[in-house]
mmCIF file of C-alpha atoms and ligand atoms in Angstrom:
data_model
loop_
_atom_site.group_PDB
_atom_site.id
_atom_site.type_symbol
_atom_site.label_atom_id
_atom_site.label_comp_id
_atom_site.label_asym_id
_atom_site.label_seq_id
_atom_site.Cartn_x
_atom_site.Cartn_y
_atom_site.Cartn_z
ATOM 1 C CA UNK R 19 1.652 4.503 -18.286
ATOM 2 C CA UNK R 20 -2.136 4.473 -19.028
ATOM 3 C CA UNK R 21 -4.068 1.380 -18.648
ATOM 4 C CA UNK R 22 -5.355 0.039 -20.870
ATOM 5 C CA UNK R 23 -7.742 -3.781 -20.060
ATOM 6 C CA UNK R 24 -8.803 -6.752 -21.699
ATOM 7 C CA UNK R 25 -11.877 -8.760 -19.741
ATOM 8 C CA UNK R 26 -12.513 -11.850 -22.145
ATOM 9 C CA UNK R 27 -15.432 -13.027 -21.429
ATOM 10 C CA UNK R 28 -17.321 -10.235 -20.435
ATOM 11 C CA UNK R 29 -20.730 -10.868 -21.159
ATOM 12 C CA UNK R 30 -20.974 -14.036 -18.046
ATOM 13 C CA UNK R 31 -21.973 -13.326 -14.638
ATOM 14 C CA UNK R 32 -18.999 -11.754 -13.766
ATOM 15 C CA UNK R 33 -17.758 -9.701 -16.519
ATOM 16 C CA UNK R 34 -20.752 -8.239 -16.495
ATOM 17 C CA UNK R 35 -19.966 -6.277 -13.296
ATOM 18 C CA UNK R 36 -16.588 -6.608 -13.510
ATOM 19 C CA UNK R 37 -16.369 -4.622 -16.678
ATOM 20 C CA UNK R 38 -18.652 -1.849 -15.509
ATOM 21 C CA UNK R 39 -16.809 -1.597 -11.929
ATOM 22 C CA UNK R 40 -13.083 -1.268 -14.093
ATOM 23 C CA UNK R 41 -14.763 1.021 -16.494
ATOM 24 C CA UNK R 42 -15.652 3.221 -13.360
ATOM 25 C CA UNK R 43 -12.335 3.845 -11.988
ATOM 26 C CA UNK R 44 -10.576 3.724 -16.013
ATOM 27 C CA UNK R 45 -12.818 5.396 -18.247
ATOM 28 C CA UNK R 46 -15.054 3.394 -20.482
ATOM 29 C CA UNK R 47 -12.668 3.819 -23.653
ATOM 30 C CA UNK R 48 -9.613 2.068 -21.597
ATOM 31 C CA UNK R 49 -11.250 -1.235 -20.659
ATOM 32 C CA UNK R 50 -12.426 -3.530 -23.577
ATOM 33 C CA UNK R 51 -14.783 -5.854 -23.238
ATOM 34 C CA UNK R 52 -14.146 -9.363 -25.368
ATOM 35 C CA UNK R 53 -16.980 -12.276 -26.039
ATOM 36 C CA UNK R 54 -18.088 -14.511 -28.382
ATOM 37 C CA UNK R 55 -21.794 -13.225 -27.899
ATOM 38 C CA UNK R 56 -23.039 -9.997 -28.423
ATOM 39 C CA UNK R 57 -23.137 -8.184 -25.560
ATOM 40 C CA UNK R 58 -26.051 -6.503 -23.866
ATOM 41 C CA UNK R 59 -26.773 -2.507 -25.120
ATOM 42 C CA UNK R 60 -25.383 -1.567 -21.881
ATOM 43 C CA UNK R 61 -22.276 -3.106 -21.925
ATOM 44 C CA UNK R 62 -21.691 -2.605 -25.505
ATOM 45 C CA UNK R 63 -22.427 1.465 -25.475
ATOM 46 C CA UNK R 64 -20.609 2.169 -22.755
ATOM 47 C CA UNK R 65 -17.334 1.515 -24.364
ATOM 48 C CA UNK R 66 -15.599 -0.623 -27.005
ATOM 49 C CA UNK R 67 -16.315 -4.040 -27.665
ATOM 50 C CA UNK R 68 -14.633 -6.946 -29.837
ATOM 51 C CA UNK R 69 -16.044 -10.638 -30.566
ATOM 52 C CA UNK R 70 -13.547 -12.816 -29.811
ATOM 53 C CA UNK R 71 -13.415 -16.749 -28.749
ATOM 54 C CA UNK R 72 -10.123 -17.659 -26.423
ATOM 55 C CA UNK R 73 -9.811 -20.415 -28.727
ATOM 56 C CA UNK R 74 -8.960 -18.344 -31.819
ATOM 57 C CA UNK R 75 -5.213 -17.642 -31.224
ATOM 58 C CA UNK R 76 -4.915 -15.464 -34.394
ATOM 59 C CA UNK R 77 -7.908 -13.523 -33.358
ATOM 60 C CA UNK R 78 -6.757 -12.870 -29.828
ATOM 61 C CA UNK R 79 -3.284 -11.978 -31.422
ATOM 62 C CA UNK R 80 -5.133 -9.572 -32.991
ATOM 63 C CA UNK R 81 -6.453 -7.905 -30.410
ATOM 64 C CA UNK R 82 -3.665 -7.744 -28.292
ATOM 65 C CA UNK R 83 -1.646 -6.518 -30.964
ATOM 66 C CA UNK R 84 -4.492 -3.733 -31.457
ATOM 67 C CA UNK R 85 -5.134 -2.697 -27.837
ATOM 68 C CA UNK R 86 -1.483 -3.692 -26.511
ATOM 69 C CA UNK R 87 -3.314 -4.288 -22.948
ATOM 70 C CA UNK R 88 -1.565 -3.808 -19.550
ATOM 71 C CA UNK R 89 -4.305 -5.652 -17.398
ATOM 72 C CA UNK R 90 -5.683 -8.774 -19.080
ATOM 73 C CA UNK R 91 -8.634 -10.297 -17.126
ATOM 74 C CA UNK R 92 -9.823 -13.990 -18.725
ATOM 75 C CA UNK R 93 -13.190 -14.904 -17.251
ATOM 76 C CA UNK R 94 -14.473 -17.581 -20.660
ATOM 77 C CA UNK R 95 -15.010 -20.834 -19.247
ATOM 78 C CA UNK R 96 -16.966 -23.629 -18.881
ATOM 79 C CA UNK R 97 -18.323 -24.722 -15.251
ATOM 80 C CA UNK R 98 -18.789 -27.281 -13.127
ATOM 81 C CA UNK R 99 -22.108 -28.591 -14.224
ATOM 82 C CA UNK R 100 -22.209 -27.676 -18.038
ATOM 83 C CA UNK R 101 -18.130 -28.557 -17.881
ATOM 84 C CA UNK R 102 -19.653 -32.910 -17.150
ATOM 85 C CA UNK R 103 -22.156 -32.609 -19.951
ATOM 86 C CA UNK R 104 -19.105 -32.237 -22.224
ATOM 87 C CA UNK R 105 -15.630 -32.660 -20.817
ATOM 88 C CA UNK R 106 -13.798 -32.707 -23.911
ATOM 89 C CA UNK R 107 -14.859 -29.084 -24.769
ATOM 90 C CA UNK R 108 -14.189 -27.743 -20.903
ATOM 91 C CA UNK R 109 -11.041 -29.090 -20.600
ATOM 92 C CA UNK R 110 -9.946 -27.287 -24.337
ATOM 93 C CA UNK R 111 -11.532 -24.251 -23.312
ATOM 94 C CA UNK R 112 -9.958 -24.109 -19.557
ATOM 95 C CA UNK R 113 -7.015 -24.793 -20.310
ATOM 96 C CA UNK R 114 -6.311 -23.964 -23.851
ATOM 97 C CA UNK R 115 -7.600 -20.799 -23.013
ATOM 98 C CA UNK R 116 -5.715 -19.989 -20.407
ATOM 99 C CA UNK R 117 -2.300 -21.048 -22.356
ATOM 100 C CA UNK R 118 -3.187 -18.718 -25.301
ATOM 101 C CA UNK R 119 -3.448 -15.898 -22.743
ATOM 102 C CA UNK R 120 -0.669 -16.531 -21.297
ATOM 103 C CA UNK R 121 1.684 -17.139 -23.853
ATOM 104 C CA UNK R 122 0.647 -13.563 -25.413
ATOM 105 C CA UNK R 123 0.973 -11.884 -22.096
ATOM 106 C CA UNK R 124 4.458 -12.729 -22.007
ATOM 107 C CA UNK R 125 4.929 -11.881 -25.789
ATOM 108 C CA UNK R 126 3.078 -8.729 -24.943
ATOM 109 C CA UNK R 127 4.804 -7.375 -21.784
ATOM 110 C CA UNK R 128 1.025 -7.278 -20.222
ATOM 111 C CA UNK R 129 2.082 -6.397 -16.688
ATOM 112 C CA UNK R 130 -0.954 -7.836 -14.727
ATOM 113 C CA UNK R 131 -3.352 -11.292 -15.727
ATOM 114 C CA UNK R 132 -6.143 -12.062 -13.435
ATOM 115 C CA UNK R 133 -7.516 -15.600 -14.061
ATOM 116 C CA UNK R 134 -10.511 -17.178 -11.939
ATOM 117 C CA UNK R 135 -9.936 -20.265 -9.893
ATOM 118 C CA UNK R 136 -12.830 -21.834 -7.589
ATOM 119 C CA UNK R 137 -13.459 -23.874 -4.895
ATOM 120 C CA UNK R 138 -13.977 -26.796 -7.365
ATOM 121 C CA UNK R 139 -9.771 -26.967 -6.818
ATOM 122 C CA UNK R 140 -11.161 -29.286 -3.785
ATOM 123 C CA UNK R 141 -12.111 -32.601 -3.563
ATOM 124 C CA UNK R 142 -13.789 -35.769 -1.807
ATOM 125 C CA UNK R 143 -10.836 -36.350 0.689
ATOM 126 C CA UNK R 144 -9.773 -32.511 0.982
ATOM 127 C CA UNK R 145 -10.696 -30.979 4.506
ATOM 128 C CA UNK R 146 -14.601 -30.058 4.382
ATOM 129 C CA UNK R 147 -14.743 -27.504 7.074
ATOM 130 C CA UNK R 148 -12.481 -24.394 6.789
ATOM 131 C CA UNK R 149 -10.801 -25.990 4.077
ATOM 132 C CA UNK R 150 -6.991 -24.600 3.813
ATOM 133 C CA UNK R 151 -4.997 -23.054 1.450
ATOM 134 C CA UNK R 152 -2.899 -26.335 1.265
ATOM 135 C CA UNK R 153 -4.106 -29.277 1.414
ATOM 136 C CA UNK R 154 -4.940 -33.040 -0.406
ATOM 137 C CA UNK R 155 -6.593 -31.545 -3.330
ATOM 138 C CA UNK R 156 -8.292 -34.608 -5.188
ATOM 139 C CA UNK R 157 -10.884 -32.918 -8.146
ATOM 140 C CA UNK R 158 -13.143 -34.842 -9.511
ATOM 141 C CA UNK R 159 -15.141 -32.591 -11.801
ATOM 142 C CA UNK R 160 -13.692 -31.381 -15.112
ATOM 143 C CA UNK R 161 -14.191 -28.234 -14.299
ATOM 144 C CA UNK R 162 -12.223 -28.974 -11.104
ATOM 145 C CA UNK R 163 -9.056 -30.977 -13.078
ATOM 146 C CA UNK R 164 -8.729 -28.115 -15.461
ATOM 147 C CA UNK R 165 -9.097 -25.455 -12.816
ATOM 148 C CA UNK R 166 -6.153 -27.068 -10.575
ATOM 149 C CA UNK R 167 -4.130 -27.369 -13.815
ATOM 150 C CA UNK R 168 -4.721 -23.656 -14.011
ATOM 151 C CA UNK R 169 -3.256 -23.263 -11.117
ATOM 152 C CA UNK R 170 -0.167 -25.001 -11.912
ATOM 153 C CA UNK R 171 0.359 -23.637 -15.106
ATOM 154 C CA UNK R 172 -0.351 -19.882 -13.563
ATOM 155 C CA UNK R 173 2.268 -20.030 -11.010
ATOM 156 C CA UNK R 174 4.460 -22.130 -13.519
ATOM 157 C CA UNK R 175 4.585 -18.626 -15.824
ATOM 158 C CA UNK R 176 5.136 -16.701 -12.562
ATOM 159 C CA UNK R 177 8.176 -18.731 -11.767
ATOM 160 C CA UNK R 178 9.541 -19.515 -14.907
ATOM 161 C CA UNK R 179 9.175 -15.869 -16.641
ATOM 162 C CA UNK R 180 8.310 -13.543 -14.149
ATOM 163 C CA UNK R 181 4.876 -13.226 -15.214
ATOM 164 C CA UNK R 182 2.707 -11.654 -12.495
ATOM 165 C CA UNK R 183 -0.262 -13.424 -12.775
ATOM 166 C CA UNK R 184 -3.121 -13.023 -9.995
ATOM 167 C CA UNK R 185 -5.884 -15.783 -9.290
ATOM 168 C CA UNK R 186 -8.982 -16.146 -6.578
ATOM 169 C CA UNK R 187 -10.621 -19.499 -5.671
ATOM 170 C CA UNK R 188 -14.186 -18.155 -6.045
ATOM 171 C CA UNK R 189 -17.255 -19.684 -3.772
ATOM 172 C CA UNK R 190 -20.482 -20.089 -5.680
ATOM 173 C CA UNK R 191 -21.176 -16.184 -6.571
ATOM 174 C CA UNK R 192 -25.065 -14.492 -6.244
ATOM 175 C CA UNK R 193 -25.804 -11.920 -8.130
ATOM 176 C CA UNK R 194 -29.009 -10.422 -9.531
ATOM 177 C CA UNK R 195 -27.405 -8.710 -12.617
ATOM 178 C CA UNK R 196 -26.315 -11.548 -15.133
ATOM 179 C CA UNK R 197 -27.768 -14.936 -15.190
ATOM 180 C CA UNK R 198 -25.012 -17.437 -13.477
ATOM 181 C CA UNK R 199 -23.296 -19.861 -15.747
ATOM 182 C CA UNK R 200 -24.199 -23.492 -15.473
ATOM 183 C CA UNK R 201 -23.004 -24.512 -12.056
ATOM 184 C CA UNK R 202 -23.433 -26.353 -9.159
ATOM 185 C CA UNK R 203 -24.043 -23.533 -6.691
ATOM 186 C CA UNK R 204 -26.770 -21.708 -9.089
ATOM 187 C CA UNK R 205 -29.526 -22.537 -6.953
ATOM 188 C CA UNK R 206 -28.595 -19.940 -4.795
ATOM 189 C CA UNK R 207 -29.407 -17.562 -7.519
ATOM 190 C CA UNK R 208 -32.675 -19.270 -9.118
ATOM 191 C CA UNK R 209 -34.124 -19.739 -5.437
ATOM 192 C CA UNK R 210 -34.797 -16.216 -5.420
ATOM 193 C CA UNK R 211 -36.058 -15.794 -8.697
ATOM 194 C CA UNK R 212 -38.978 -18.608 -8.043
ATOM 195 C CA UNK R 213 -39.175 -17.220 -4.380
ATOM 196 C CA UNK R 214 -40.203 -13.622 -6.013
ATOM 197 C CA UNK R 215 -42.379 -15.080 -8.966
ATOM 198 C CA UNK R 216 -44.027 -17.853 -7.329
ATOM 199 C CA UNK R 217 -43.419 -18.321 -3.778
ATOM 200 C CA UNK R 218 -41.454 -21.664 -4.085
ATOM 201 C CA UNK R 219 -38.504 -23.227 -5.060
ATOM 202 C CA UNK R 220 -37.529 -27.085 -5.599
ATOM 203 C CA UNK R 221 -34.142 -27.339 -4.895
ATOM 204 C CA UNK R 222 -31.756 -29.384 -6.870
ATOM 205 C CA UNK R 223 -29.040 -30.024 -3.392
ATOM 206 C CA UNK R 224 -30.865 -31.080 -0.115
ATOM 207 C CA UNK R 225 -31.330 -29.231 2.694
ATOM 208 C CA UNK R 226 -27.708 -29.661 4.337
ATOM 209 C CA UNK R 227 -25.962 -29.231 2.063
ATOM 210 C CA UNK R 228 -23.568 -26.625 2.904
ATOM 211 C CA UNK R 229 -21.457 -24.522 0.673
ATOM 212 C CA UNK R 230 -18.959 -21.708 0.104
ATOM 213 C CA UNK R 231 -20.873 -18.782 -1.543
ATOM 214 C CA UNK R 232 -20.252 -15.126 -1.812
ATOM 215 C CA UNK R 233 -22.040 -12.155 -2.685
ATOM 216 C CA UNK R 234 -21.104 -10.489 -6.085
ATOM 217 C CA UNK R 235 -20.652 -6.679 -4.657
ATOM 218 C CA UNK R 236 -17.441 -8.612 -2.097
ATOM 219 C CA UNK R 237 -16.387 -10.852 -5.170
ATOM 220 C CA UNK R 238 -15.856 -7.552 -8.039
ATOM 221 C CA UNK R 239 -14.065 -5.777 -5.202
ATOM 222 C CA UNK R 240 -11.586 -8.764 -3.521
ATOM 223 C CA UNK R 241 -10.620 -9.188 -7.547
ATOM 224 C CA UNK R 242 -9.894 -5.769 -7.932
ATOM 225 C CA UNK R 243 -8.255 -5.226 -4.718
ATOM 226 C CA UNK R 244 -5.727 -8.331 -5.701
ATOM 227 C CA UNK R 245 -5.055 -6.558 -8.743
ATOM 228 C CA UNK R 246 -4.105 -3.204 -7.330
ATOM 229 C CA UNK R 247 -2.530 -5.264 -4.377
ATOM 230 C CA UNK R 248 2.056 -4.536 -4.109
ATOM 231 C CA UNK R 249 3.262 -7.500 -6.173
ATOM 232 C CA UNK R 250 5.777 -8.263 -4.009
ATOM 233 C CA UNK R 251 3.322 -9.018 -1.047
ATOM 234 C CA UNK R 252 1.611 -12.046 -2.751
ATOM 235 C CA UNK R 253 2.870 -14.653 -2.011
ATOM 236 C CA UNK R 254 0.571 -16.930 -3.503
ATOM 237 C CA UNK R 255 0.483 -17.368 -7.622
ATOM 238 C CA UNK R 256 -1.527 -20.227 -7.923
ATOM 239 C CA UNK R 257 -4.798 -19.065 -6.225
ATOM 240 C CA UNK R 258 -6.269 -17.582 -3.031
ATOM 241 C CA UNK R 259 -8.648 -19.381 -1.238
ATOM 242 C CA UNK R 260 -11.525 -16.696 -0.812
ATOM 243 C CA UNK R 261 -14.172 -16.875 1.978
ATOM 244 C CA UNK R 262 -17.551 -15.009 1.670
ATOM 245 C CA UNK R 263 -20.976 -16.837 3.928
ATOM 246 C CA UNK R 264 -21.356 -20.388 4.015
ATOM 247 C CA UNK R 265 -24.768 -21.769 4.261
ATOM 248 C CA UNK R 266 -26.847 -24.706 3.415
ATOM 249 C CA UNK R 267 -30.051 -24.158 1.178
ATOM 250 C CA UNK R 268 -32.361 -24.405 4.288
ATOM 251 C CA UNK R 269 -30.644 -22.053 6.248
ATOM 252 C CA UNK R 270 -31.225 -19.859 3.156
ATOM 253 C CA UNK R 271 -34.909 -20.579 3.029
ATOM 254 C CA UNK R 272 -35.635 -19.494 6.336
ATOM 255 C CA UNK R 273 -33.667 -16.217 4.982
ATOM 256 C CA UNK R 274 -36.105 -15.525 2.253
ATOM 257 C CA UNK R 275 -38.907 -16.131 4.753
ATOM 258 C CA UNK R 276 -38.237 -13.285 6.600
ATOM 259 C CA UNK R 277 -38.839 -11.362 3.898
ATOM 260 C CA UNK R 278 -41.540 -13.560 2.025
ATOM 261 C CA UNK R 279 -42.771 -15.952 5.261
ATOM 262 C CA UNK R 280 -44.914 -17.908 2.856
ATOM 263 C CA UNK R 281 -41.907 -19.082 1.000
ATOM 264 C CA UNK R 282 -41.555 -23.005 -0.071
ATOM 265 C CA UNK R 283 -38.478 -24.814 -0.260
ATOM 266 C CA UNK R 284 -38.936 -28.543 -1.571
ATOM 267 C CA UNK R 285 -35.944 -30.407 -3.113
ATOM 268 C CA UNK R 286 -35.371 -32.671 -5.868
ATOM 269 C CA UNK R 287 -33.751 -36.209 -5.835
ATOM 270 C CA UNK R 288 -30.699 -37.651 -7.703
ATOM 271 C CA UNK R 289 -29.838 -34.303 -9.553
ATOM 272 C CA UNK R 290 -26.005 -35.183 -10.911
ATOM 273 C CA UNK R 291 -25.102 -31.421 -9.435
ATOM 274 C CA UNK R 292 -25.607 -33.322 -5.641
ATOM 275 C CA UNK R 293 -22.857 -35.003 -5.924
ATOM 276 C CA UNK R 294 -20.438 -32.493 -7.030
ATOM 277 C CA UNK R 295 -21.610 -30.511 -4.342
ATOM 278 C CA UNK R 296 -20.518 -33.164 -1.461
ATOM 279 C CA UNK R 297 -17.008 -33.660 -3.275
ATOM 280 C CA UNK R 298 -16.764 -29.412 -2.262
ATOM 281 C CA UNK R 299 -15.794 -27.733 0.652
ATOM 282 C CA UNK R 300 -18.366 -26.515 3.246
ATOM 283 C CA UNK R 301 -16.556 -23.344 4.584
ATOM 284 C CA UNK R 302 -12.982 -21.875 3.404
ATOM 285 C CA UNK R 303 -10.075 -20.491 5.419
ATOM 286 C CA UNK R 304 -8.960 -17.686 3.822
ATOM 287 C CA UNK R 305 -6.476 -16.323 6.123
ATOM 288 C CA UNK R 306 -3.916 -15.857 2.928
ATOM 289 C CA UNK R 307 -5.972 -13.207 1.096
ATOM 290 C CA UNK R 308 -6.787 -11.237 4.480
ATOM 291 C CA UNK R 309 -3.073 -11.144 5.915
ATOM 292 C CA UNK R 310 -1.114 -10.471 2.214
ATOM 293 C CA UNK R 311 -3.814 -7.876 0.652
ATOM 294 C CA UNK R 312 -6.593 -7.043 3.803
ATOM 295 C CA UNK R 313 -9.590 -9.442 2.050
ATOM 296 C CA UNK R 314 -12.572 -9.174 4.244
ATOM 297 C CA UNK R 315 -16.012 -9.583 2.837
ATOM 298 C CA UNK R 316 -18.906 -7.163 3.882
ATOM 299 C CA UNK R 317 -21.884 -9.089 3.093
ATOM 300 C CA UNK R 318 -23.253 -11.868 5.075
ATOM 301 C CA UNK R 319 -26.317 -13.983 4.399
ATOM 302 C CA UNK R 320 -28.758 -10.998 5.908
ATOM 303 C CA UNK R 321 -27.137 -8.636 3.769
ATOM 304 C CA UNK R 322 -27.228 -10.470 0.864
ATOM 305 C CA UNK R 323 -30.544 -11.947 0.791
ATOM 306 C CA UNK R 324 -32.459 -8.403 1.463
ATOM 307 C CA UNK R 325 -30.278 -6.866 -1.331
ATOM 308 C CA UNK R 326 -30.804 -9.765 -4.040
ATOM 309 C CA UNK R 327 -34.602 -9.249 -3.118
ATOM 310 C CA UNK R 328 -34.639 -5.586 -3.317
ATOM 311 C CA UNK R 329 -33.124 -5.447 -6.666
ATOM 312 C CA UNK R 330 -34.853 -8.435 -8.600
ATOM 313 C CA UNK R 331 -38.138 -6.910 -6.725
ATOM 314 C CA UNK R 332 -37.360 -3.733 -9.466
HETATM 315 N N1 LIG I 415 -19.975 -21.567 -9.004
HETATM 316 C C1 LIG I 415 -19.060 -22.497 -9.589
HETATM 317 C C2 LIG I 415 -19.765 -23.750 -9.974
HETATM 318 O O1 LIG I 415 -20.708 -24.108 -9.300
HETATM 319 C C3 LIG I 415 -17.971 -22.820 -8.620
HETATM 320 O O2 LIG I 415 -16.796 -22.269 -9.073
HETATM 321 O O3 LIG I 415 -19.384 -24.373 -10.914
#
């Protein structure tokens, strides 16, 4: 059978590049991308494009009815920092979201859902370093509750009606191409923005504060990979934990400087973000993803910091 792909949400950080990597191995016409903003002229005329909010079950009826999808890939949400300056509104979106998907998968015979997870799953008395797959997982961000609830209700359709539905705990992800999407591990983005345009950067986390993060290029192709992975060797329908580079924003300062050795890095007190942060893990064993479908990522901090510079630089 052909495929044929949904990405909802696919104007964020990563649908942008997800979209364009599935439209490269399926042909533009075959994967759809679905937002409730208009996307950017590349995007858009490259292949088709519908507006459509999550939220909206009549409208998203519609469109599955319309495009009868066989991959589904829901990427709307709200994160961890925007998700506390309204909780109400992440928590419908997350989760009501999700459900809507779901429930028209099944209804729709889509054979394959990818939904994100994050590290956010985690919380102030989970295991900081080389945090497991299973383990005390105490959230205490929205973003966080309605991600773990995810989770649930993910491997809950698995169990219950067969559903195969694939998820990835994402690290904080850097990319160049799309601005990231209100969350607590967006420094490591905006750092080298101000590093390039003025040659400093306050950051809003201190200098030790370590956290999982992962270059973009590793994150579009471990998602992928899970989705062309043999269902029958997952054994995990909740979420994989996913490990990229860990690294505290110091460590990534002196980084930059060996690119730009004139470089500032000051920081700035009782941001709200700080605290989410220290509730996180600080490195991720990911030994799930590598043994059931070969995860390994190929950029570390080197690698990504000389290639985020080379292409904001353009
Ligand atoms: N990058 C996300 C956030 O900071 C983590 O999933 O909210």
């Amino acid at each position: 059978m052909k495929d044929k792909i949904l990405v909802l949400g696919s104007n964020g950080q990563i649908g942008t590049e997800l979209v364009t990597a599935l439209r490269a191995t399926y042909g533009n016409d075959n994967v759809v991308a679905c937002d409730i903003r208009r996307p950017d002229y590349e995007l858009k005329n490259a292949g088709p494009f519908e507006f459509v909010n999550v939220l909206d079950k009549d409208t998203l009826h519609a469109i599955f009815k319309k495009y009868n999808p066989t991959q589904v890939y829901l990427l709307a949400a709200l994160l961890s920092a925007t998700g506390e300056q309204n909780p109400k509104l992440a928590w419908d979106l997350n989760m009501n979201g999700l459900l809507n998907v779901l429930d028209l998968a099944l209804f729709y015979q889509t054979a394959k859902v990818y939904w994100p997870s994050s590290i956010a799953v985690f919380g102030p008395n989970s295991p900081k370093s080389n945090t497991p797959q299973y383990c005390t997982m105490d959230p205490n961000t929205i973003y966080g509750i309605s991600k773990l609830a995810g989770e649930r209700w993910c491997e809950y359709y698995h169990e219950k009606y067969g559903l195969d539905v694939r998820s990835i705990r994402y690290p904080g992800l850097i990319s160049w191409k799309a601005a990231p999407g209100g969350g607590t591990t967006d420094y490591a983005i905006h750092i080298f923005h101000d590093a390039l345009r003025k040659g400093s950067y306050s950051s809003f986390l201190s200098a030790e504060t370590e956290l999982p993060m992962m270059y973009m290029d590793d994150a579009i192709r471990g998602t992928i990979e899970l989705m062309d992975a043999p269902a029958d060797q997952l054994s995990i329908r909740s979420s994989y934990n996913f490990g990229g580079v860990s690294f505290t924003p110091e460590v990534l300062a002196a980084e930059i400087r060996k690119h730009i050795p004139d470089f500032k890095l000051t920081y700035a007190e009782n941001d709200p973000r700080q605290q989410i942060a220290d509730s996180w893990p600080k490195s991720i064993d990911d030994s799930f993803a590598r043994k059931e479908w070969g995860w390994k990522p190929e950029f570390d901090i080197a690698k990504l910091t000389s290639d985020m510079l080379m292409n904001l630089k353009k």
